mmCIF file with all atom_site columns, C-alpha atoms in Angstrom:
data_model
loop_
_atom_site.group_PDB
_atom_site.id
_atom_site.type_symbol
_atom_site.label_atom_id
_atom_site.label_alt_id
_atom_site.label_comp_id
_atom_site.label_asym_id
_atom_site.label_entity_id
_atom_site.label_seq_id
_atom_site.pdbx_PDB_ins_code
_atom_site.Cartn_x
_atom_site.Cartn_y
_atom_site.Cartn_z
_atom_site.occupancy
_atom_site.B_iso_or_equiv
_atom_site.pdbx_formal_charge
_atom_site.auth_seq_id
_atom_site.auth_comp_id
_atom_site.auth_asym_id
_atom_site.auth_atom_id
_atom_site.pdbx_PDB_model_num
ATOM 1   C CA . MET J 1 1   ? 64.445  6.628  4.693   1.00 43.00 ? 1   MET J CA 1
ATOM 2   C CA . LYS J 1 2   ? 61.216  5.839  2.820   1.00 39.00 ? 2   LYS J CA 1
ATOM 3   C CA . LYS J 1 3   ? 59.977  3.703  5.727   1.00 41.00 ? 3   LYS J CA 1
ATOM 4   C CA . VAL J 1 4   ? 60.605  6.535  8.201   1.00 37.00 ? 4   VAL J CA 1
ATOM 5   C CA . ILE J 1 5   ? 58.695  9.053  6.050   1.00 36.00 ? 5   ILE J CA 1
ATOM 6   C CA . LEU J 1 6   ? 55.781  6.636  5.558   1.00 32.00 ? 6   LEU J CA 1
ATOM 7   C CA . THR J 1 7   ? 55.681  5.897  9.290   1.00 37.00 ? 7   THR J CA 1
ATOM 8   C CA . LEU J 1 8   ? 55.661  9.614  10.135  1.00 35.00 ? 8   LEU J CA 1
ATOM 9   C CA . LEU J 1 9   ? 52.969  10.283 7.520   1.00 34.00 ? 9   LEU J CA 1
ATOM 10  C CA . ALA J 1 10  ? 50.817  7.466  8.934   1.00 35.00 ? 10  ALA J CA 1
ATOM 11  C CA . ALA J 1 11  ? 51.247  8.837  12.467  1.00 37.00 ? 11  ALA J CA 1
ATOM 12  C CA . VAL J 1 12  ? 50.211  12.336 11.336  1.00 33.00 ? 12  VAL J CA 1
ATOM 13  C CA . LEU J 1 13  ? 47.149  10.968 9.525   1.00 33.00 ? 13  LEU J CA 1
ATOM 14  C CA . LEU J 1 14  ? 46.102  8.931  12.583  1.00 36.00 ? 14  LEU J CA 1
ATOM 15  C CA . ALA J 1 15  ? 46.529  11.945 14.849  1.00 41.00 ? 15  ALA J CA 1
ATOM 16  C CA . ALA J 1 16  ? 44.467  14.111 12.470  1.00 39.00 ? 16  ALA J CA 1
ATOM 17  C CA . ALA J 1 17  ? 41.715  11.483 12.220  1.00 39.00 ? 17  ALA J CA 1
ATOM 18  C CA . ALA J 1 18  ? 41.332  11.028 15.996  1.00 39.00 ? 18  ALA J CA 1
ATOM 19  C CA . PRO J 1 19  ? 39.070  14.098 16.574  1.00 41.00 ? 19  PRO J CA 1
ATOM 20  C CA . VAL J 1 20  ? 36.815  13.029 13.686  1.00 37.00 ? 20  VAL J CA 1
ATOM 21  C CA . VAL J 1 21  ? 36.432  9.524  15.134  1.00 36.00 ? 21  VAL J CA 1
ATOM 22  C CA . GLN J 1 22  ? 35.734  10.970 18.581  1.00 41.00 ? 22  GLN J CA 1
ATOM 23  C CA . ALA J 1 23  ? 33.076  13.307 17.130  1.00 40.00 ? 23  ALA J CA 1
ATOM 24  C CA . GLN J 1 24  ? 31.419  10.364 15.361  1.00 38.00 ? 24  GLN J CA 1
ATOM 25  C CA . GLU J 1 25  ? 31.406  8.380  18.585  1.00 39.00 ? 25  GLU J CA 1
ATOM 26  C CA . GLN J 1 26  ? 29.809  11.297 20.429  1.00 43.00 ? 26  GLN J CA 1
ATOM 27  C CA . THR J 1 27  ? 26.942  11.554 17.932  1.00 46.00 ? 27  THR J CA 1
ATOM 28  C CA . SER J 1 28  ? 26.194  7.831  18.176  1.00 48.00 ? 28  SER J CA 1
ATOM 29  C CA . VAL J 1 29  ? 25.628  7.964  21.950  1.00 63.00 ? 29  VAL J CA 1
ATOM 30  C CA . PRO J 1 30  ? 21.958  7.096  22.581  1.00 73.00 ? 30  PRO J CA 1
ATOM 31  C CA . LEU J 1 31  ? 19.690  9.708  24.104  1.00 82.00 ? 31  LEU J CA 1
ATOM 32  C CA . THR J 1 32  ? 18.501  9.440  27.642  1.00 86.00 ? 32  THR J CA 1
ATOM 33  C CA . SER J 1 33  ? 14.775  9.013  28.059  1.00 86.00 ? 33  SER J CA 1
ATOM 34  C CA . GLU J 1 34  ? 14.555  12.572 29.414  1.00 90.00 ? 34  GLU J CA 1
ATOM 35  C CA . GLU J 1 35  ? 16.389  14.028 26.378  1.00 91.00 ? 35  GLU J CA 1
ATOM 36  C CA . ALA J 1 36  ? 14.161  12.087 23.978  1.00 91.00 ? 36  ALA J CA 1
ATOM 37  C CA . HIS J 1 37  ? 10.953  13.256 25.674  1.00 88.00 ? 37  HIS J CA 1
ATOM 38  C CA . LYS J 1 38  ? 12.254  16.835 25.630  1.00 90.00 ? 38  LYS J CA 1
ATOM 39  C CA . LEU J 1 39  ? 12.607  16.537 21.837  1.00 89.00 ? 39  LEU J CA 1
ATOM 40  C CA . LEU J 1 40  ? 9.123   15.071 21.542  1.00 90.00 ? 40  LEU J CA 1
ATOM 41  C CA . ARG J 1 41  ? 7.649   17.922 23.624  1.00 89.00 ? 41  ARG J CA 1
ATOM 42  C CA . ARG J 1 42  ? 8.960   20.319 20.961  1.00 90.00 ? 42  ARG J CA 1
ATOM 43  C CA . LEU J 1 43  ? 6.535   18.638 18.522  1.00 91.00 ? 43  LEU J CA 1
ATOM 44  C CA . SER J 1 44  ? 3.526   19.143 20.772  1.00 91.00 ? 44  SER J CA 1
ATOM 45  C CA . GLY J 1 45  ? 1.015   21.859 19.880  1.00 92.00 ? 45  GLY J CA 1
ATOM 46  C CA . ASN J 1 46  ? -1.179  23.210 17.111  1.00 95.00 ? 46  ASN J CA 1
ATOM 47  C CA . TRP J 1 47  ? 0.478   23.751 13.746  1.00 95.00 ? 47  TRP J CA 1
ATOM 48  C CA . GLN J 1 48  ? -0.225  25.364 10.385  1.00 95.00 ? 48  GLN J CA 1
ATOM 49  C CA . VAL J 1 49  ? 0.985   22.988 7.659   1.00 95.00 ? 49  VAL J CA 1
ATOM 50  C CA . SER J 1 50  ? 2.297   23.846 4.202   1.00 95.00 ? 50  SER J CA 1
ATOM 51  C CA . HIS J 1 51  ? 2.095   20.563 2.314   1.00 93.00 ? 51  HIS J CA 1
ATOM 52  C CA . TYR J 1 52  ? 3.971   19.676 -0.882  1.00 94.00 ? 52  TYR J CA 1
ATOM 53  C CA . SER J 1 53  ? 3.269   16.269 -2.440  1.00 89.00 ? 53  SER J CA 1
ATOM 54  C CA . TRP J 1 54  ? 4.813   14.808 -5.557  1.00 87.00 ? 54  TRP J CA 1
ATOM 55  C CA . GLN J 1 55  ? 2.436   14.328 -8.483  1.00 86.00 ? 55  GLN J CA 1
ATOM 56  C CA . PRO J 1 56  ? 4.210   11.950 -10.922 1.00 84.00 ? 56  PRO J CA 1
ATOM 57  C CA . ASP J 1 57  ? 1.603   12.428 -13.669 1.00 86.00 ? 57  ASP J CA 1
ATOM 58  C CA . ARG J 1 58  ? 2.296   16.197 -13.678 1.00 86.00 ? 58  ARG J CA 1
ATOM 59  C CA . ASN J 1 59  ? 6.001   15.803 -12.852 1.00 88.00 ? 59  ASN J CA 1
ATOM 60  C CA . ALA J 1 60  ? 5.598   18.534 -10.239 1.00 88.00 ? 60  ALA J CA 1
ATOM 61  C CA . TYR J 1 61  ? 4.751   19.104 -6.593  1.00 90.00 ? 61  TYR J CA 1
ATOM 62  C CA . TYR J 1 62  ? 1.202   19.927 -5.562  1.00 90.00 ? 62  TYR J CA 1
ATOM 63  C CA . GLN J 1 63  ? 1.083   22.613 -2.894  1.00 93.00 ? 63  GLN J CA 1
ATOM 64  C CA . SER J 1 64  ? -1.690  22.866 -0.341  1.00 93.00 ? 64  SER J CA 1
ATOM 65  C CA . SER J 1 65  ? -2.237  23.834 3.263   1.00 93.00 ? 65  SER J CA 1
ATOM 66  C CA . GLY J 1 66  ? -3.646  22.249 6.351   1.00 93.00 ? 66  GLY J CA 1
ATOM 67  C CA . LYS J 1 67  ? -3.490  21.944 10.101  1.00 95.00 ? 67  LYS J CA 1
ATOM 68  C CA . ALA J 1 68  ? -1.958  19.539 12.565  1.00 95.00 ? 68  ALA J CA 1
ATOM 69  C CA . ASN J 1 69  ? -2.535  18.880 16.223  1.00 95.00 ? 69  ASN J CA 1
ATOM 70  C CA . VAL J 1 70  ? 0.100   17.024 18.235  1.00 93.00 ? 70  VAL J CA 1
ATOM 71  C CA . SER J 1 71  ? -0.913  16.200 21.798  1.00 93.00 ? 71  SER J CA 1
ATOM 72  C CA . PRO J 1 72  ? 0.289   13.875 24.584  1.00 90.00 ? 72  PRO J CA 1
ATOM 73  C CA . ALA J 1 73  ? -1.333  10.417 24.716  1.00 87.00 ? 73  ALA J CA 1
ATOM 74  C CA . HIS J 1 74  ? -1.063  7.258  26.849  1.00 78.00 ? 74  HIS J CA 1
ATOM 75  C CA . GLN J 1 75  ? -0.147  9.100  30.066  1.00 75.00 ? 75  GLN J CA 1
ATOM 76  C CA . GLY J 1 76  ? 2.320   11.254 28.135  1.00 73.00 ? 76  GLY J CA 1
ATOM 77  C CA . SER J 1 77  ? 4.479   8.384  26.883  1.00 78.00 ? 77  SER J CA 1
ATOM 78  C CA . TYR J 1 78  ? 3.495   9.018  23.246  1.00 90.00 ? 78  TYR J CA 1
ATOM 79  C CA . LEU J 1 79  ? 2.362   11.927 21.108  1.00 93.00 ? 79  LEU J CA 1
ATOM 80  C CA . HIS J 1 80  ? -0.812  11.646 19.046  1.00 93.00 ? 80  HIS J CA 1
ATOM 81  C CA . GLU J 1 81  ? -0.429  13.499 15.749  1.00 93.00 ? 81  GLU J CA 1
ATOM 82  C CA . LYS J 1 82  ? -3.486  14.326 13.643  1.00 93.00 ? 82  LYS J CA 1
ATOM 83  C CA . THR J 1 83  ? -2.937  16.115 10.330  1.00 93.00 ? 83  THR J CA 1
ATOM 84  C CA . TYR J 1 84  ? -5.549  17.427 7.903   1.00 93.00 ? 84  TYR J CA 1
ATOM 85  C CA . VAL J 1 85  ? -4.348  18.532 4.441   1.00 92.00 ? 85  VAL J CA 1
ATOM 86  C CA . ARG J 1 86  ? -6.369  19.661 1.412   1.00 89.00 ? 86  ARG J CA 1
ATOM 87  C CA . GLN J 1 87  ? -5.984  17.367 -1.639  1.00 84.00 ? 87  GLN J CA 1
ATOM 88  C CA . PRO J 1 88  ? -5.971  18.331 -5.348  1.00 79.00 ? 88  PRO J CA 1
ATOM 89  C CA . ASP J 1 89  ? -9.615  17.229 -5.695  1.00 83.00 ? 89  ASP J CA 1
ATOM 90  C CA . GLY J 1 90  ? -10.678 19.529 -2.839  1.00 83.00 ? 90  GLY J CA 1
ATOM 91  C CA . SER J 1 91  ? -11.128 16.773 -0.259  1.00 88.00 ? 91  SER J CA 1
ATOM 92  C CA . GLN J 1 92  ? -9.220  16.634 3.016   1.00 89.00 ? 92  GLN J CA 1
ATOM 93  C CA . LYS J 1 93  ? -6.667  13.915 3.691   1.00 87.00 ? 93  LYS J CA 1
ATOM 94  C CA . ARG J 1 94  ? -6.472  12.914 7.327   1.00 89.00 ? 94  ARG J CA 1
ATOM 95  C CA . GLN J 1 95  ? -3.362  11.227 8.717   1.00 88.00 ? 95  GLN J CA 1
ATOM 96  C CA . GLU J 1 96  ? -2.958  9.963  12.229  1.00 90.00 ? 96  GLU J CA 1
ATOM 97  C CA . CYS J 1 97  ? 0.026   8.510  14.065  1.00 91.00 ? 97  CYS J CA 1
ATOM 98  C CA . PHE J 1 98  ? 1.494   7.902  17.499  1.00 93.00 ? 98  PHE J CA 1
ATOM 99  C CA . PHE J 1 99  ? 5.087   8.965  18.047  1.00 94.00 ? 99  PHE J CA 1
ATOM 100 C CA . GLY J 1 100 ? 7.191   8.131  21.108  1.00 93.00 ? 100 GLY J CA 1
ATOM 101 C CA . TYR J 1 101 ? 10.477  6.913  22.520  1.00 94.00 ? 101 TYR J CA 1
ATOM 102 C CA . SER J 1 102 ? 11.211  3.423  23.856  1.00 92.00 ? 102 SER J CA 1
ATOM 103 C CA . ALA J 1 103 ? 13.835  3.709  26.591  1.00 89.00 ? 103 ALA J CA 1
ATOM 104 C CA . SER J 1 104 ? 14.279  -0.081 26.730  1.00 91.00 ? 104 SER J CA 1
ATOM 105 C CA . LYS J 1 105 ? 15.066  -0.268 22.990  1.00 91.00 ? 105 LYS J CA 1
ATOM 106 C CA . GLU J 1 106 ? 16.764  3.184  22.860  1.00 92.00 ? 106 GLU J CA 1
ATOM 107 C CA . ARG J 1 107 ? 14.844  4.237  19.768  1.00 93.00 ? 107 ARG J CA 1
ATOM 108 C CA . PHE J 1 108 ? 12.013  6.435  18.571  1.00 95.00 ? 108 PHE J CA 1
ATOM 109 C CA . GLU J 1 109 ? 8.878   4.632  17.404  1.00 94.00 ? 109 GLU J CA 1
ATOM 110 C CA . LEU J 1 110 ? 6.100   5.854  15.128  1.00 94.00 ? 110 LEU J CA 1
ATOM 111 C CA . ILE J 1 111 ? 2.896   3.898  14.552  1.00 91.00 ? 111 ILE J CA 1
ATOM 112 C CA . GLN J 1 112 ? 0.896   5.079  11.535  1.00 87.00 ? 112 GLN J CA 1
ATOM 113 C CA . ALA J 1 113 ? -2.632  3.907  10.807  1.00 76.00 ? 113 ALA J CA 1
ATOM 114 C CA . ASP J 1 114 ? -3.656  3.911  7.155   1.00 69.00 ? 114 ASP J CA 1
ATOM 115 C CA . LYS J 1 115 ? -7.453  3.806  7.063   1.00 66.00 ? 115 LYS J CA 1
ATOM 116 C CA . GLN J 1 116 ? -7.524  3.622  3.267   1.00 62.00 ? 116 GLN J CA 1
ATOM 117 C CA . ASN J 1 117 ? -6.157  0.079  3.099   1.00 60.00 ? 117 ASN J CA 1
ATOM 118 C CA . GLY J 1 118 ? -6.479  -0.906 6.774   1.00 65.00 ? 118 GLY J CA 1
ATOM 119 C CA . ASN J 1 119 ? -2.728  -1.263 7.381   1.00 68.00 ? 119 ASN J CA 1
ATOM 120 C CA . THR J 1 120 ? -0.740  -0.203 10.400  1.00 77.00 ? 120 THR J CA 1
ATOM 121 C CA . THR J 1 121 ? 2.912   0.706  9.914   1.00 81.00 ? 121 THR J CA 1
ATOM 122 C CA . LEU J 1 122 ? 5.657   0.719  12.529  1.00 88.00 ? 122 LEU J CA 1
ATOM 123 C CA . LEU J 1 123 ? 8.694   2.905  11.905  1.00 92.00 ? 123 LEU J CA 1
ATOM 124 C CA . VAL J 1 124 ? 11.691  3.087  14.222  1.00 94.00 ? 124 VAL J CA 1
ATOM 125 C CA . GLY J 1 125 ? 14.534  5.555  14.330  1.00 94.00 ? 125 GLY J CA 1
ATOM 126 C CA . GLN J 1 126 ? 17.244  7.573  15.946  1.00 94.00 ? 126 GLN J CA 1
ATOM 127 C CA . TRP J 1 127 ? 18.133  11.188 16.709  1.00 95.00 ? 127 TRP J CA 1
ATOM 128 C CA . HIS J 1 128 ? 20.864  12.688 14.510  1.00 95.00 ? 128 HIS J CA 1
ATOM 129 C CA . PRO J 1 129 ? 22.127  15.779 16.370  1.00 94.00 ? 129 PRO J CA 1
ATOM 130 C CA . GLU J 1 130 ? 24.411  16.851 13.523  1.00 94.00 ? 130 GLU J CA 1
ATOM 131 C CA . PHE J 1 131 ? 21.321  17.304 11.310  1.00 94.00 ? 131 PHE J CA 1
ATOM 132 C CA . HIS J 1 132 ? 18.832  18.259 14.078  1.00 94.00 ? 132 HIS J CA 1
ATOM 133 C CA . SER J 1 133 ? 16.622  15.423 12.869  1.00 95.00 ? 133 SER J CA 1
ATOM 134 C CA . ILE J 1 134 ? 14.949  12.154 13.740  1.00 95.00 ? 134 ILE J CA 1
ATOM 135 C CA . THR J 1 135 ? 14.967  9.573  10.936  1.00 94.00 ? 135 THR J CA 1
ATOM 136 C CA . LEU J 1 136 ? 12.437  6.732  11.061  1.00 94.00 ? 136 LEU J CA 1
ATOM 137 C CA . THR J 1 137 ? 12.360  3.645  8.822   1.00 91.00 ? 137 THR J CA 1
ATOM 138 C CA . HIS J 1 138 ? 10.814  0.175  8.813   1.00 88.00 ? 138 HIS J CA 1
ATOM 139 C CA . PRO J 1 139 ? 12.436  -2.077 11.488  1.00 86.00 ? 139 PRO J CA 1
ATOM 140 C CA . GLU J 1 140 ? 13.970  -4.210 8.722   1.00 82.00 ? 140 GLU J CA 1
ATOM 141 C CA . GLY J 1 141 ? 15.498  -1.138 7.090   1.00 77.00 ? 141 GLY J CA 1
ATOM 142 C CA . LEU J 1 142 ? 14.823  0.767  3.908   1.00 71.00 ? 142 LEU J CA 1
ATOM 143 C CA . LYS J 1 143 ? 14.445  -1.571 0.918   1.00 71.00 ? 143 LYS J CA 1
ATOM 144 C CA . ARG J 1 144 ? 14.506  -0.623 -2.738  1.00 69.00 ? 144 ARG J CA 1
ATOM 145 C CA . GLY J 1 145 ? 11.091  -0.576 -4.349  1.00 63.00 ? 145 GLY J CA 1
ATOM 146 C CA . GLY J 1 146 ? 9.506   -2.769 -1.656  1.00 62.00 ? 146 GLY J CA 1
ATOM 147 C CA . PRO J 1 147 ? 6.295   -2.150 0.279   1.00 60.00 ? 147 PRO J CA 1
ATOM 148 C CA . ASN J 1 148 ? 8.277   -1.072 3.360   1.00 66.00 ? 148 ASN J CA 1
ATOM 149 C CA . ASN J 1 149 ? 10.444  1.464  1.577   1.00 78.00 ? 149 ASN J CA 1
ATOM 150 C CA . VAL J 1 150 ? 9.113   4.582  3.293   1.00 86.00 ? 150 VAL J CA 1
ATOM 151 C CA . GLU J 1 151 ? 11.253  6.781  5.521   1.00 91.00 ? 151 GLU J CA 1
ATOM 152 C CA . TYR J 1 152 ? 10.146  9.741  7.644   1.00 93.00 ? 152 TYR J CA 1
ATOM 153 C CA . VAL J 1 153 ? 12.561  12.511 8.569   1.00 96.00 ? 153 VAL J CA 1
ATOM 154 C CA . TYR J 1 154 ? 11.560  15.095 11.185  1.00 95.00 ? 154 TYR J CA 1
ATOM 155 C CA . VAL J 1 155 ? 13.914  18.095 10.959  1.00 96.00 ? 155 VAL J CA 1
ATOM 156 C CA . PHE J 1 156 ? 13.854  20.674 13.763  1.00 95.00 ? 156 PHE J CA 1
ATOM 157 C CA . LEU J 1 157 ? 14.213  24.096 12.123  1.00 95.00 ? 157 LEU J CA 1
ATOM 158 C CA . PRO J 1 158 ? 15.029  27.453 13.740  1.00 91.00 ? 158 PRO J CA 1
ATOM 159 C CA . GLU J 1 159 ? 12.309  29.559 15.363  1.00 88.00 ? 159 GLU J CA 1
ATOM 160 C CA . GLY J 1 160 ? 10.278  26.532 16.483  1.00 90.00 ? 160 GLY J CA 1
ATOM 161 C CA . MET J 1 161 ? 9.441   25.333 12.971  1.00 94.00 ? 161 MET J CA 1
ATOM 162 C CA . LEU J 1 162 ? 9.499   21.721 11.824  1.00 95.00 ? 162 LEU J CA 1
ATOM 163 C CA . LEU J 1 163 ? 9.966   19.960 8.490   1.00 96.00 ? 163 LEU J CA 1
ATOM 164 C CA . LYS J 1 164 ? 8.597   16.444 7.930   1.00 96.00 ? 164 LYS J CA 1
ATOM 165 C CA . ILE J 1 165 ? 9.911   14.673 4.833   1.00 95.00 ? 165 ILE J CA 1
ATOM 166 C CA . VAL J 1 166 ? 8.440   11.406 3.569   1.00 93.00 ? 166 VAL J CA 1
ATOM 167 C CA . ARG J 1 167 ? 10.772  9.700  1.135   1.00 91.00 ? 167 ARG J CA 1
ATOM 168 C CA . THR J 1 168 ? 11.197  6.320  -0.539  1.00 88.00 ? 168 THR J CA 1
ATOM 169 C CA . LEU J 1 169 ? 14.014  4.385  -2.146  1.00 83.00 ? 169 LEU J CA 1
ATOM 170 C CA . ASP J 1 170 ? 13.400  3.492  -5.797  1.00 80.00 ? 170 ASP J CA 1
ATOM 171 C CA . GLU J 1 171 ? 14.636  0.408  -7.681  1.00 80.00 ? 171 GLU J CA 1
ATOM 172 C CA . GLU J 1 172 ? 17.918  2.150  -8.612  1.00 83.00 ? 172 GLU J CA 1
ATOM 173 C CA . GLY J 1 173 ? 18.636  3.085  -4.987  1.00 81.00 ? 173 GLY J CA 1
ATOM 174 C CA . ASN J 1 174 ? 17.762  6.784  -5.333  1.00 84.00 ? 174 ASN J CA 1
ATOM 175 C CA . TYR J 1 175 ? 15.824  8.638  -2.673  1.00 86.00 ? 175 TYR J CA 1
ATOM 176 C CA . ARG J 1 176 ? 12.520  10.079 -3.927  1.00 88.00 ? 176 ARG J CA 1
ATOM 177 C CA . ILE J 1 177 ? 10.724  12.698 -1.861  1.00 91.00 ? 177 ILE J CA 1
ATOM 178 C CA . GLN J 1 178 ? 7.022   11.866 -1.777  1.00 90.00 ? 178 GLN J CA 1
ATOM 179 C CA . SER J 1 179 ? 5.982   14.800 0.365   1.00 92.00 ? 179 SER J CA 1
ATOM 180 C CA . GLN J 1 180 ? 7.290   17.637 2.495   1.00 95.00 ? 180 GLN J CA 1
ATOM 181 C CA . ASP J 1 181 ? 5.318   19.256 5.282   1.00 94.00 ? 181 ASP J CA 1
ATOM 182 C CA . TYR J 1 182 ? 6.464   22.523 6.839   1.00 96.00 ? 182 TYR J CA 1
ATOM 183 C CA . TYR J 1 183 ? 4.968   22.988 10.298  1.00 95.00 ? 183 TYR J CA 1
ATOM 184 C CA . SER J 1 184 ? 4.797   26.470 11.779  1.00 95.00 ? 184 SER J CA 1
ATOM 185 C CA . PRO J 1 185 ? 3.279   27.120 15.217  1.00 92.00 ? 185 PRO J CA 1
ATOM 186 C CA . GLN J 1 186 ? -0.328  28.230 15.071  1.00 85.00 ? 186 GLN J CA 1
ATOM 187 C CA . HIS J 1 187 ? -0.691  31.413 17.063  1.00 68.00 ? 187 HIS J CA 1
ATOM 188 C CA . THR J 1 188 ? -3.994  32.816 18.210  1.00 54.00 ? 188 THR J CA 1
ATOM 189 C CA . ALA J 1 189 ? -4.629  36.486 17.789  1.00 50.00 ? 189 ALA J CA 1
ATOM 190 C CA . SER J 1 190 ? -4.954  38.429 21.022  1.00 48.00 ? 190 SER J CA 1
ATOM 191 C CA . PHE J 1 191 ? -5.945  41.979 21.935  1.00 51.00 ? 191 PHE J CA 1
#
C-alpha cells in the first residue's frame, strides 16, 4: 500500500512540475535577431539620467543628474551610448560604450572603453523576459573580487523608462550595487 501511495504522489508531483519546466524552457529560447534589435531600438534616443553611485567612505549613495545619448552606429548593427554625469567634485564623468546583438553567437555584446586607465571591456549577455532585463557579464563569468567582476543589468521599466544597474560580486559572494542610473526620455518643449 505504501508503494502505491508513493507512486501516486510522485506522479502528481511530476504532473504539477511539468508546466514549470515548460515555462523555464520557453524563457531560455534565444531571441531572433529581429527581436533583439527591436529591444535595442527601445534604448535609442536622448535621455535624462538620475545617477546614484555608491560612496564607500560615506557609506551612502551620491545622487546626481546627467544626460545620455544612444544612437545607431556601424550601419545600425550597434548602438553608441554616450553618458555624461556630474561627479561629487563638480566635474563631469563621461562614459561611452557600444551595445549590440550577435546573431551568430546568440548573445548581446557591450564594449566599454575606459579612458581613465586605457582598458576596453567586453561584456556579453542574454535577455531575461521574466524580468524585462538584459544581463551582461564578462565572457568568463562573474568572479568574486576579481578584476572582471562587473555586471550590467538593463531593466526595461514601464512608460519607456530604463534602469541600468552596475553591480559587482564581493569576496563573500554578495552582490554590491556600484551605481544605478534611471533613464527617462528627454522631451523637448513645443508650442
